[in-house]
mmCIF file of C-alpha atoms in Angstrom:
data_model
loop_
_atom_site.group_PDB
_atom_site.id
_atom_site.type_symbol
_atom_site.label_atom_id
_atom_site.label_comp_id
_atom_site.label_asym_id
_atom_site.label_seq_id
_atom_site.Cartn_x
_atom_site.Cartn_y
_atom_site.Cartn_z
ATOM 1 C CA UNK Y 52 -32.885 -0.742 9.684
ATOM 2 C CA UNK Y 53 -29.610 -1.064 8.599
ATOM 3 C CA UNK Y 54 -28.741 -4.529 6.832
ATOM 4 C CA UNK Y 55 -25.318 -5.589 7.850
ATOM 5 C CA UNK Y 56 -23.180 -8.603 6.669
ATOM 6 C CA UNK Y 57 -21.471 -10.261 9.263
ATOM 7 C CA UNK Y 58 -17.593 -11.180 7.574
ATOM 8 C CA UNK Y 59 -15.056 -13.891 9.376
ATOM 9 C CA UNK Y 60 -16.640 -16.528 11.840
ATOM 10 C CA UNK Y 61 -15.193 -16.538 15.148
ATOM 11 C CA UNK Y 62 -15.822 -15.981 19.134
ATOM 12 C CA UNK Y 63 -15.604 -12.081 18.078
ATOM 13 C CA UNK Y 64 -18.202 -12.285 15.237
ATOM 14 C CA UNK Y 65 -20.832 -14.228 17.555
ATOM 15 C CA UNK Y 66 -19.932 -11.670 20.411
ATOM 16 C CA UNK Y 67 -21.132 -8.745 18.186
ATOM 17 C CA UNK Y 68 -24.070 -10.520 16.994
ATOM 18 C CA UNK Y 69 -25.246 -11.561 20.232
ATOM 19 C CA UNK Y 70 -25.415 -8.110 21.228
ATOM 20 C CA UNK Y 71 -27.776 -7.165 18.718
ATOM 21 C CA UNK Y 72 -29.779 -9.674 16.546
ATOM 22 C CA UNK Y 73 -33.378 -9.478 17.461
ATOM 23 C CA UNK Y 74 -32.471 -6.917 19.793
ATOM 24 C CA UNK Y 75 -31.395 -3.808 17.845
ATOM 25 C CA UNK Y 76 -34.131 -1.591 15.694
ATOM 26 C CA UNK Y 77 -31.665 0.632 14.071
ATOM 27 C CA UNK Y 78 -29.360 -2.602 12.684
ATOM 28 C CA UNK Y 79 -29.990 -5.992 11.300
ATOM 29 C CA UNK Y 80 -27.496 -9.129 10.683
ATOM 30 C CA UNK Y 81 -28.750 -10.639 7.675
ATOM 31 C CA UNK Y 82 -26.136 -12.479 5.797
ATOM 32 C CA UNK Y 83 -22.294 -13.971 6.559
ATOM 33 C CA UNK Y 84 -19.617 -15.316 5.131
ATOM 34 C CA UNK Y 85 -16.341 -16.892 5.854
ATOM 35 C CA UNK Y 86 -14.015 -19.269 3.808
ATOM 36 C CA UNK Y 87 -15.418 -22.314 5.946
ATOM 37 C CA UNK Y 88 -18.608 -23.190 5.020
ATOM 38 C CA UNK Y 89 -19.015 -25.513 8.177
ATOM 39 C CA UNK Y 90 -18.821 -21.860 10.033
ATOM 40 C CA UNK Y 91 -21.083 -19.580 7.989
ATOM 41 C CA UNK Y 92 -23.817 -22.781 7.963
ATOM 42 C CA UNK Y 93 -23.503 -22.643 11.453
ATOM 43 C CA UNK Y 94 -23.355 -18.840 11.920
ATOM 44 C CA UNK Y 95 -26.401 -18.996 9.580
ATOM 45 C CA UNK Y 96 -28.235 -21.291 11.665
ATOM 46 C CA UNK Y 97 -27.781 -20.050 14.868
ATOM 47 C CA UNK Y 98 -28.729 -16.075 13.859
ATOM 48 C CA UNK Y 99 -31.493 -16.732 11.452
ATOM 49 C CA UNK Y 100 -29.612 -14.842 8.145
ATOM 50 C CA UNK Y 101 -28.550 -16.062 4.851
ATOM 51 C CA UNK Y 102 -24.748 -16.907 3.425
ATOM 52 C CA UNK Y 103 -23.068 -15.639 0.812
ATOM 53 C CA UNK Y 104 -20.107 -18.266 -0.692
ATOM 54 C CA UNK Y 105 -17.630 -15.238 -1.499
ATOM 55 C CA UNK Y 106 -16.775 -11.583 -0.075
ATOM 56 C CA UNK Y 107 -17.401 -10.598 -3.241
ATOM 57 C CA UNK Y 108 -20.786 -11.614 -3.525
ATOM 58 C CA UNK Y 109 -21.696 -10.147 0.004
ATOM 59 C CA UNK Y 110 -19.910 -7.046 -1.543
ATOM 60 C CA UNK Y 111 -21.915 -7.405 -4.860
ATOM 61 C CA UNK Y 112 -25.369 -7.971 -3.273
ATOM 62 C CA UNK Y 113 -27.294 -4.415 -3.576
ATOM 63 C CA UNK Y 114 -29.493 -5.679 -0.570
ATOM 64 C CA UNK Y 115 -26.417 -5.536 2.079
ATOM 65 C CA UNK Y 116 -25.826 -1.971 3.059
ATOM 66 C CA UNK Y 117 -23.061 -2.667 5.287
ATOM 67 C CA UNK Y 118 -20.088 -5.205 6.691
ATOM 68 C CA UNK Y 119 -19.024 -6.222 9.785
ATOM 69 C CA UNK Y 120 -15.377 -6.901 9.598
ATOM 70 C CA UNK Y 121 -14.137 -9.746 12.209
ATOM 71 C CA UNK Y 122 -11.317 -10.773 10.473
ATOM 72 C CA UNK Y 123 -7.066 -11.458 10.947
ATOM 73 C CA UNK Y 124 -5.960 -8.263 10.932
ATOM 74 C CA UNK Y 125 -3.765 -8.307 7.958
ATOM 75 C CA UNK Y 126 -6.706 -8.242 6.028
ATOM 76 C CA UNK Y 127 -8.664 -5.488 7.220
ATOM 77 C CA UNK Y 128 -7.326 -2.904 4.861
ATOM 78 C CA UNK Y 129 -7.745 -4.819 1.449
ATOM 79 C CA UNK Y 130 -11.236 -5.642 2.780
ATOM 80 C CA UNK Y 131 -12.321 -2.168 3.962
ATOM 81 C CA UNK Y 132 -11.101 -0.799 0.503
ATOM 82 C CA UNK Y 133 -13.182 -3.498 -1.524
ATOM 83 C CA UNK Y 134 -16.514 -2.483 0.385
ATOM 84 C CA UNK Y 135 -16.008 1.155 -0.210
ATOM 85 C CA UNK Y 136 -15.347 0.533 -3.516
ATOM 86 C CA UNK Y 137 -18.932 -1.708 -3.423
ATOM 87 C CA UNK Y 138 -20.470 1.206 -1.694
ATOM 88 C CA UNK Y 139 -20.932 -0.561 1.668
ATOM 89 C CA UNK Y 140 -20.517 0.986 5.067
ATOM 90 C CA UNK Y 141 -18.086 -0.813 7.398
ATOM 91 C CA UNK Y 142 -17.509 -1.626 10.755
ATOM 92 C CA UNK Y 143 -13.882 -3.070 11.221
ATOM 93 C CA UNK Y 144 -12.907 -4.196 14.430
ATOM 94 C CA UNK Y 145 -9.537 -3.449 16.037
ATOM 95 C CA UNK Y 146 -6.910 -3.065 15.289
ATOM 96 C CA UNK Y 147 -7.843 -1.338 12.290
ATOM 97 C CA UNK Y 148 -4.862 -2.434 10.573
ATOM 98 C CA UNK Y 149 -0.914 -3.027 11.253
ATOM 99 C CA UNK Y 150 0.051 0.106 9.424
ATOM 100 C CA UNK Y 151 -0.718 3.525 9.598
ATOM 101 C CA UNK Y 152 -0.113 3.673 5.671
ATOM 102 C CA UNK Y 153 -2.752 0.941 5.739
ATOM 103 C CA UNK Y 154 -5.354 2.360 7.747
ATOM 104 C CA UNK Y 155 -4.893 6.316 5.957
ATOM 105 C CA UNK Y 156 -5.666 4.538 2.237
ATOM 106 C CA UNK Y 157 -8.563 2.523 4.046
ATOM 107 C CA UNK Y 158 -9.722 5.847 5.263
ATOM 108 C CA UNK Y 159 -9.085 7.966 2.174
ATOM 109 C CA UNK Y 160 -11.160 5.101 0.289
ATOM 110 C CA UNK Y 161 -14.407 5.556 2.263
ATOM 111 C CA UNK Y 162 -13.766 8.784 2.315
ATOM 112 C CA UNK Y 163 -13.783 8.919 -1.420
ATOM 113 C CA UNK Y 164 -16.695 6.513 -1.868
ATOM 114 C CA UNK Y 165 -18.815 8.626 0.713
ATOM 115 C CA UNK Y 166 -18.994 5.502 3.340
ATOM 116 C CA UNK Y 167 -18.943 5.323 7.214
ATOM 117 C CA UNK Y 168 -16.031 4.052 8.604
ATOM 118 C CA UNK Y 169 -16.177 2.918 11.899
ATOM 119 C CA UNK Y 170 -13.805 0.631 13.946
ATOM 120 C CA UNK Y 171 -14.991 -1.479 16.963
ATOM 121 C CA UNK Y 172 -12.485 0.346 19.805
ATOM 122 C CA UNK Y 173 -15.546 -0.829 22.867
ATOM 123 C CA UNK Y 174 -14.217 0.449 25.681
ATOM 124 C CA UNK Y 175 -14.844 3.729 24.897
ATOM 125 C CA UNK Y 176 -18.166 3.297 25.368
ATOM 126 C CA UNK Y 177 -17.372 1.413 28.792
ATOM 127 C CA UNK Y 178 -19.097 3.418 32.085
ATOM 128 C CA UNK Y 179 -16.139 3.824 33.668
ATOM 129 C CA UNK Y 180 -14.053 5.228 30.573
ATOM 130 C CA UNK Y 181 -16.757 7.370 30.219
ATOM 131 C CA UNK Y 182 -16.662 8.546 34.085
ATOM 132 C CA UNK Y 183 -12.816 9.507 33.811
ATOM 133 C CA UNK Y 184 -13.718 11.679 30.759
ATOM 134 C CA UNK Y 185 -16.036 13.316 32.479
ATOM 135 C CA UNK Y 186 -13.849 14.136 34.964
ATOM 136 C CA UNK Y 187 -11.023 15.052 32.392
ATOM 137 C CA UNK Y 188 -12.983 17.371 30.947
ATOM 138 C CA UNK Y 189 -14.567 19.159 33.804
ATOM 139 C CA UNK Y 190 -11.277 19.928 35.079
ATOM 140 C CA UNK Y 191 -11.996 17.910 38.178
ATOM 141 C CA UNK Y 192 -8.453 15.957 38.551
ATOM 142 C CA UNK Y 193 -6.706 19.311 37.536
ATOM 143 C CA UNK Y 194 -3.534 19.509 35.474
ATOM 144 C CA UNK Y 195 -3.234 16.005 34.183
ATOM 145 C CA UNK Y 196 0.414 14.734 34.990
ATOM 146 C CA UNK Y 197 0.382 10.900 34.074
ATOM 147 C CA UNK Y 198 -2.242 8.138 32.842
ATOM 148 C CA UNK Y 199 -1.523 4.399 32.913
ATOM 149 C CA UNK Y 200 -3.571 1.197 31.189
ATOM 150 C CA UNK Y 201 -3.382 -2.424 31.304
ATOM 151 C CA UNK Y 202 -5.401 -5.046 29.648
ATOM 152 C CA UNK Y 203 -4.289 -8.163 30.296
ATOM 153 C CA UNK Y 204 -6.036 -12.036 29.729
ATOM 154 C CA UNK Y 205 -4.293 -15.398 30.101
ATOM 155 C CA UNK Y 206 -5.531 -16.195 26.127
ATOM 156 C CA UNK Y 207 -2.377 -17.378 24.911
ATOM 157 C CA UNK Y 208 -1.389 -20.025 27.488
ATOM 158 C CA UNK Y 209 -3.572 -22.091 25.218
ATOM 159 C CA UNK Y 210 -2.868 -20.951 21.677
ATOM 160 C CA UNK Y 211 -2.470 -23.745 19.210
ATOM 161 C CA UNK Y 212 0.214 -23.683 16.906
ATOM 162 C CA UNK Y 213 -2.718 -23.210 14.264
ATOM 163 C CA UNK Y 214 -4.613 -20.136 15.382
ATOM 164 C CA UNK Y 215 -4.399 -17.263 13.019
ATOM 165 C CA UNK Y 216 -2.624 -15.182 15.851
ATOM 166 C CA UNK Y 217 -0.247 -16.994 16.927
ATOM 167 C CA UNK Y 218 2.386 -16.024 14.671
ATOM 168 C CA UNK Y 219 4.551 -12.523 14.687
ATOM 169 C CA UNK Y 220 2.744 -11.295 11.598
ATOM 170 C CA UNK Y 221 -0.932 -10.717 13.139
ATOM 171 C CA UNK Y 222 0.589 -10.248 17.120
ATOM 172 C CA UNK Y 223 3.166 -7.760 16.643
ATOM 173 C CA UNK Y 224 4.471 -7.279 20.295
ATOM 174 C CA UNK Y 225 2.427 -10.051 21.606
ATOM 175 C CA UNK Y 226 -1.030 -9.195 23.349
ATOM 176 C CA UNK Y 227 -0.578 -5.555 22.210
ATOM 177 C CA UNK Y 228 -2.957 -6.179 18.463
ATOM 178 C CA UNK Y 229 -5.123 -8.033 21.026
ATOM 179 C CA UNK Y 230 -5.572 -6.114 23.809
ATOM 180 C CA UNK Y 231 -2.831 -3.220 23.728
ATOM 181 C CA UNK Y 232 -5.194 -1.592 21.115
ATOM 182 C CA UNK Y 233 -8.200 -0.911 23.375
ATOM 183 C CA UNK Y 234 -5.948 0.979 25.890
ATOM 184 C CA UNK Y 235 -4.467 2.744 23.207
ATOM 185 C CA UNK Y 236 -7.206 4.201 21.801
ATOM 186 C CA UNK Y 237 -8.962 4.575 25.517
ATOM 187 C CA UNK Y 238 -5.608 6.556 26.416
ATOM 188 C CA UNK Y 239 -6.006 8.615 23.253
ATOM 189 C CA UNK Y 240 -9.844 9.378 23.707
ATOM 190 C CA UNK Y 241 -9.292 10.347 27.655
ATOM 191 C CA UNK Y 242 -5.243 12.332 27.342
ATOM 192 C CA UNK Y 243 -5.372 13.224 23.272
ATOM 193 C CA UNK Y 244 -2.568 12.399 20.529
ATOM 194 C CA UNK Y 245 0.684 10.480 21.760
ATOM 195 C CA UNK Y 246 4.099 12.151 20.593
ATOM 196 C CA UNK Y 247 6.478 9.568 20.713
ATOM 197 C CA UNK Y 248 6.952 5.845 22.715
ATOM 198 C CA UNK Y 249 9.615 3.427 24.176
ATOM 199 C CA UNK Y 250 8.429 -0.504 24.876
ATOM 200 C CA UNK Y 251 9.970 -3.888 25.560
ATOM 201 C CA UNK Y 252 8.256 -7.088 24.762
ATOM 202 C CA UNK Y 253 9.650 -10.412 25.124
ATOM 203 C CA UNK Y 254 8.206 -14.007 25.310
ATOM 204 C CA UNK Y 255 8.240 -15.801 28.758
ATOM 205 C CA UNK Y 256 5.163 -18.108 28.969
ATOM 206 C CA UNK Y 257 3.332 -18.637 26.333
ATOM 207 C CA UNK Y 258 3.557 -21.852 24.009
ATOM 208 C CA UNK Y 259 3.861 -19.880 20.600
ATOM 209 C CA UNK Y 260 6.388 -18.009 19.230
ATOM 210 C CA UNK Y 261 4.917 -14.400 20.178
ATOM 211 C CA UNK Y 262 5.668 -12.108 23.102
ATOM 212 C CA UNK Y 263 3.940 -12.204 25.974
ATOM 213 C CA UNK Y 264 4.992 -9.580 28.160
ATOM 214 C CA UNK Y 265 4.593 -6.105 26.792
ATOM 215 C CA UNK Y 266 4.910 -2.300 28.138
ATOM 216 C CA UNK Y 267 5.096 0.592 26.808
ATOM 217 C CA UNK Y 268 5.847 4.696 27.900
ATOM 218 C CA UNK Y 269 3.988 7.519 26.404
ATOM 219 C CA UNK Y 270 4.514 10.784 25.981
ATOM 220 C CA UNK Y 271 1.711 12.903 25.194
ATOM 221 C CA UNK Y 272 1.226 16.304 22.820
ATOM 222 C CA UNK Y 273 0.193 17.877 26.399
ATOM 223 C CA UNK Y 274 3.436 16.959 27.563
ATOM 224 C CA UNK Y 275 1.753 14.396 30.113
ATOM 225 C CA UNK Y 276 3.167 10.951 30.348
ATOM 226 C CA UNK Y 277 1.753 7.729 30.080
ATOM 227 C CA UNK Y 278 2.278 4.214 30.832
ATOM 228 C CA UNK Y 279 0.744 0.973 29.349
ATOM 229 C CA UNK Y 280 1.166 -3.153 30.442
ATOM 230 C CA UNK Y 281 -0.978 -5.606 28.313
ATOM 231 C CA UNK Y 282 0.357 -9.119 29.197
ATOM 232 C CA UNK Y 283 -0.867 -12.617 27.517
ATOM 233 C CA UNK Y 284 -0.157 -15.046 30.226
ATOM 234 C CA UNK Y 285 -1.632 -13.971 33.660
ATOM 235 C CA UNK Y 286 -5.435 -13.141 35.175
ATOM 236 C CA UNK Y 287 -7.240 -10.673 33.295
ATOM 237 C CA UNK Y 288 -6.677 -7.042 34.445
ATOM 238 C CA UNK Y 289 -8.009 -4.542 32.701
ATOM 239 C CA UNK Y 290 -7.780 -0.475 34.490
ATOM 240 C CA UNK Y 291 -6.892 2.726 33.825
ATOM 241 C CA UNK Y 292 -5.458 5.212 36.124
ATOM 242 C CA UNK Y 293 -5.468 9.237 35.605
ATOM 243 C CA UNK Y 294 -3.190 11.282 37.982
ATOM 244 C CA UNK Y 295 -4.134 15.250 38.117
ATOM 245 C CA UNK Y 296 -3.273 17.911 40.463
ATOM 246 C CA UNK Y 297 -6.425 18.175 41.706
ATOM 247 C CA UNK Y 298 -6.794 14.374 42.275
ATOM 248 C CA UNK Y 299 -6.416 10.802 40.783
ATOM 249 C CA UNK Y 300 -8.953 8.491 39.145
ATOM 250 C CA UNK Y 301 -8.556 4.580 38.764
ATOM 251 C CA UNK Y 302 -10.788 3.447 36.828
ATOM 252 C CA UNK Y 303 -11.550 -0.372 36.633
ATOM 253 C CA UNK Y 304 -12.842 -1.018 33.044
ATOM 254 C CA UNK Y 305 -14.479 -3.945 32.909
ATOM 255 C CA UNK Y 306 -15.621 -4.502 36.666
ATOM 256 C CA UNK Y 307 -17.106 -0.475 36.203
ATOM 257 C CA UNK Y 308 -15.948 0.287 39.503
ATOM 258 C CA UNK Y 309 -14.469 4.040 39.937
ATOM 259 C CA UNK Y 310 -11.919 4.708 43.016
ATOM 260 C CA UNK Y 311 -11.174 8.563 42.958
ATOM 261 C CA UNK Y 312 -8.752 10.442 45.628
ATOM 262 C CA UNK Y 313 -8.373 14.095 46.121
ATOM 263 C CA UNK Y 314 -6.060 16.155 47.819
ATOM 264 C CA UNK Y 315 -6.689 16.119 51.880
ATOM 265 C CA UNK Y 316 -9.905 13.387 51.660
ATOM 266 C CA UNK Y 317 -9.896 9.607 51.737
ATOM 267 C CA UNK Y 318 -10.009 7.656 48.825
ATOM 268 C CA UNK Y 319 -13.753 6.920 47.620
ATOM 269 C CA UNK Y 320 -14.966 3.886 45.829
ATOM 270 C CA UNK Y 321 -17.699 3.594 44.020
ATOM 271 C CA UNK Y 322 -20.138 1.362 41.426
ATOM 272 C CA UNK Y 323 -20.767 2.364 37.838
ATOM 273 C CA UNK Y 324 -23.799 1.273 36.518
ATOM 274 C CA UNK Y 325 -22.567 -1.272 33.447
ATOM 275 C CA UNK Y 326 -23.396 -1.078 30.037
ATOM 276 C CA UNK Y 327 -24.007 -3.000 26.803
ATOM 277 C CA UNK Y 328 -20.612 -1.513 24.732
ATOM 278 C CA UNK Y 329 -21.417 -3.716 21.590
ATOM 279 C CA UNK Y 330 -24.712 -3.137 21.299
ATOM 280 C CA UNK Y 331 -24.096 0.773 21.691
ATOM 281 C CA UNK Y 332 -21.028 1.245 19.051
ATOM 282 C CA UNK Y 333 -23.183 -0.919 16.718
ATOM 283 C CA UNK Y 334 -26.170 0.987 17.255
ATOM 284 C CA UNK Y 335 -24.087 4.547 16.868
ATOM 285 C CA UNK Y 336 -22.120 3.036 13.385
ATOM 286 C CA UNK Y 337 -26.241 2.536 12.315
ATOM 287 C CA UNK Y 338 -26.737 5.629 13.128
ATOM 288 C CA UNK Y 339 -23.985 7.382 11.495
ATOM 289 C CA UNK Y 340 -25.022 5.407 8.485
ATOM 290 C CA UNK Y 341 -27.967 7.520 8.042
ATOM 291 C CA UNK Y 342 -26.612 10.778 9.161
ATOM 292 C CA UNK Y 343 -28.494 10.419 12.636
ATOM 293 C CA UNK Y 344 -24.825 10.443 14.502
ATOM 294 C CA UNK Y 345 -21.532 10.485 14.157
ATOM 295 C CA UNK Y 346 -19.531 7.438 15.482
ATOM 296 C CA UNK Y 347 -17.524 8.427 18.477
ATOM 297 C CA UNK Y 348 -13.763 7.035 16.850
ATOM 298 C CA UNK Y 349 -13.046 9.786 14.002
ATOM 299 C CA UNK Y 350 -11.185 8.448 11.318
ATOM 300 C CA UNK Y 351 -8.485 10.593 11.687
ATOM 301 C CA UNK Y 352 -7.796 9.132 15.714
ATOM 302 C CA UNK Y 353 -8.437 5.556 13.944
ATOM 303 C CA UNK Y 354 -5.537 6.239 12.269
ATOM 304 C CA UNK Y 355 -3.354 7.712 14.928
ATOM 305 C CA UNK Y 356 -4.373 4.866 16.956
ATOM 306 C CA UNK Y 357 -2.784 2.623 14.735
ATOM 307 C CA UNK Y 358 0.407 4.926 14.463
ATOM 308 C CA UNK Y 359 1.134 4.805 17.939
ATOM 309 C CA UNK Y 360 0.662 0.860 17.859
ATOM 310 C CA UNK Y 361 3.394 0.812 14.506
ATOM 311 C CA UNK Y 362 5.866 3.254 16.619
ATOM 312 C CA UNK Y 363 4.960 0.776 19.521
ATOM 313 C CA UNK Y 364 6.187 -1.894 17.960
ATOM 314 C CA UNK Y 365 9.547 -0.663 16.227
ATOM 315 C CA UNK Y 366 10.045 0.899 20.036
ATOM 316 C CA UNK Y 367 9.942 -2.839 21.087
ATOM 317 C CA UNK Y 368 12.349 -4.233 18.301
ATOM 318 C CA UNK Y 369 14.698 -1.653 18.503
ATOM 319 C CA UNK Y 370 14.730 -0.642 22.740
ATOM 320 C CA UNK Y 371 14.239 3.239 21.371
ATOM 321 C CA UNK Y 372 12.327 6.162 21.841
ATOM 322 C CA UNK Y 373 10.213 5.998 18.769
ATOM 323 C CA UNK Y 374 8.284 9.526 17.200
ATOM 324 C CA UNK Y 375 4.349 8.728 16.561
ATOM 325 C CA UNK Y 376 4.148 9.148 12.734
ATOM 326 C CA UNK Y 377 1.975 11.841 11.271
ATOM 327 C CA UNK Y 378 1.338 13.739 14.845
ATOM 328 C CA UNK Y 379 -2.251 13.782 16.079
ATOM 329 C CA UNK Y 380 -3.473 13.651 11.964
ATOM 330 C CA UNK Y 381 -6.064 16.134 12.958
#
């Protein structure tokens, strides 16, 4: 049983948690901290573990094998580097970090200290993302031409001023930190490594000062194109939609519904069975801690993930085509 310290208090950290405490055999919760001790005491409470007063102390505790990192982003990299350096395993949620400098010394640092690394991209493990890759690579849809994603959620109508994300430095390009990051990475596992990228964002709705309305084109190392939307002020919508030669597969993400049209048939719908994607890319990163797996996100994607996100974002600021730094960094 891997023993895990839950790190930063939030909807996300209780999320996770939920999806395993008591539940899990291969990985335990059983400590937390965050700077507010009102939080951790309650985190404490409700999930039955202990609390630590300091990162460092979860960090210096030889009990605690591993971390769970909900935290702002901007911190992810200093924090991943300190737990390596402890000799902890880590699970970071996305995005890894804002920079792809970041995330490659976060990596190299593991790396170095001999440490899983694994970072929380859940949709992956989704029924319907699955499905498509299936199909992708069985050859069913053919010659892939074009993919587009959207993830969109009506979250920051309601940001306060306060909230750690709503400010420029942790929402880069408004929604895409939040939500842009699952569809890049879900693009990247289903079409492989993005070349280069052009994106608008601008704010239109939202109360804070961060963008709101965000897209983005692709275009892939196969030469395919691709297309992404993530938007922070309207119903949540959350697809993605592979068009082949032999066909064309919309897959709904998070309603794991599948819609798939071939050449000279009707469209056909059809039901995914749903499945627990915390509890399985927590129960993998256990895994991989003791050599049992190895966690689906590879480092080296990790970090391409979060070089397409950086090239996303200058693409925004600047309205140019924008090369993806470092290629595919397999």
């Amino acid at each position: 049983m891997l023993r895990a310290a839950s790190i930063g208090m939030g909807w996300w950290s209780d999320e996770l948690a939920d999806a395993v405490q008591g539940k899990s055999d291969a990985i335990r919760i059983v400590t937390c901290f965050t700077r507010s001790e009102e939080k951790r005491a309650a985190f404490a409470k409700r999930y039955d573990t202990v609390a630590h007063d300091s990162y460092e102390a979860v960090l210096a505790d030889e009990t605690i094998d591993a971390v769970i990192l909900t935290t702002p982003h901007s911190t992810h990299a200093e924090q991943v580097i300190a737990a390596a350096a402890a000799g902890k395993h880590v699970f970071c949620e996305k995005p890894f970090t804002l920079t792809r400098a970041s995330a490659q010394a976060a990596v190299d640092a593991c790396a170095e200290a001999g440490v899983v690394l694994a970072i929380g991209q859940n949709r992956r493990w989704h029924s319907a993302t699955r499905e498509l890759k299936y199909m992708v690579e069985r050859d069913q849809l053919g010659t892939i031409l074009h993919a587009e994603a959207n993830f969109s959620v009506p979250s920051a109508l309601g940001y306060p001023p306060e909230l750690w994300r709503s400010n420029r430095v942790e929402s880069p390009a408004g929604s895409v930190t939040a939500l842009g990051i699952h569809m890049i990475d879900a693009l990247i596992y289903l079409m492989g490594p993005v070349a280069r990228v052009a994106a608008q964002a601008h704010r239109r709705a939202v109360p804070v000062d961060i963008d709101d309305t965000t897209s983005a084109l692709f275009r892939f190392e196969s030469g395919a194109s691709g297309y992404l939307g993530t938007f922070f002020a309207c119903p949540h919508t959350s697809y993605i939609n592979i068009y082949g030669t032999k066909g064309n597969a919309l897959g709904q993400i998070d309603n794991s519904k599948l819609t798939l049209h071939q050449a000279d048939e009707p469209a056909r719908e059809r039901s995914i069975e749903p499945n627990d994607t915390l509890r399985l890319e927590l129960d993998e990163f256990a895994a991989a801690c003791t050599g049992e797996a190895q966690y689906t996100v590879t480092t080296e994607e990790a970090v391409h993930g979060i070089a397409v996100m950086e090239a996303l974002i200058e693409a925004a600021a600047s309205s140019e085509w924008v090369e993806v730094a470092g290629g595919s960094g397999a």
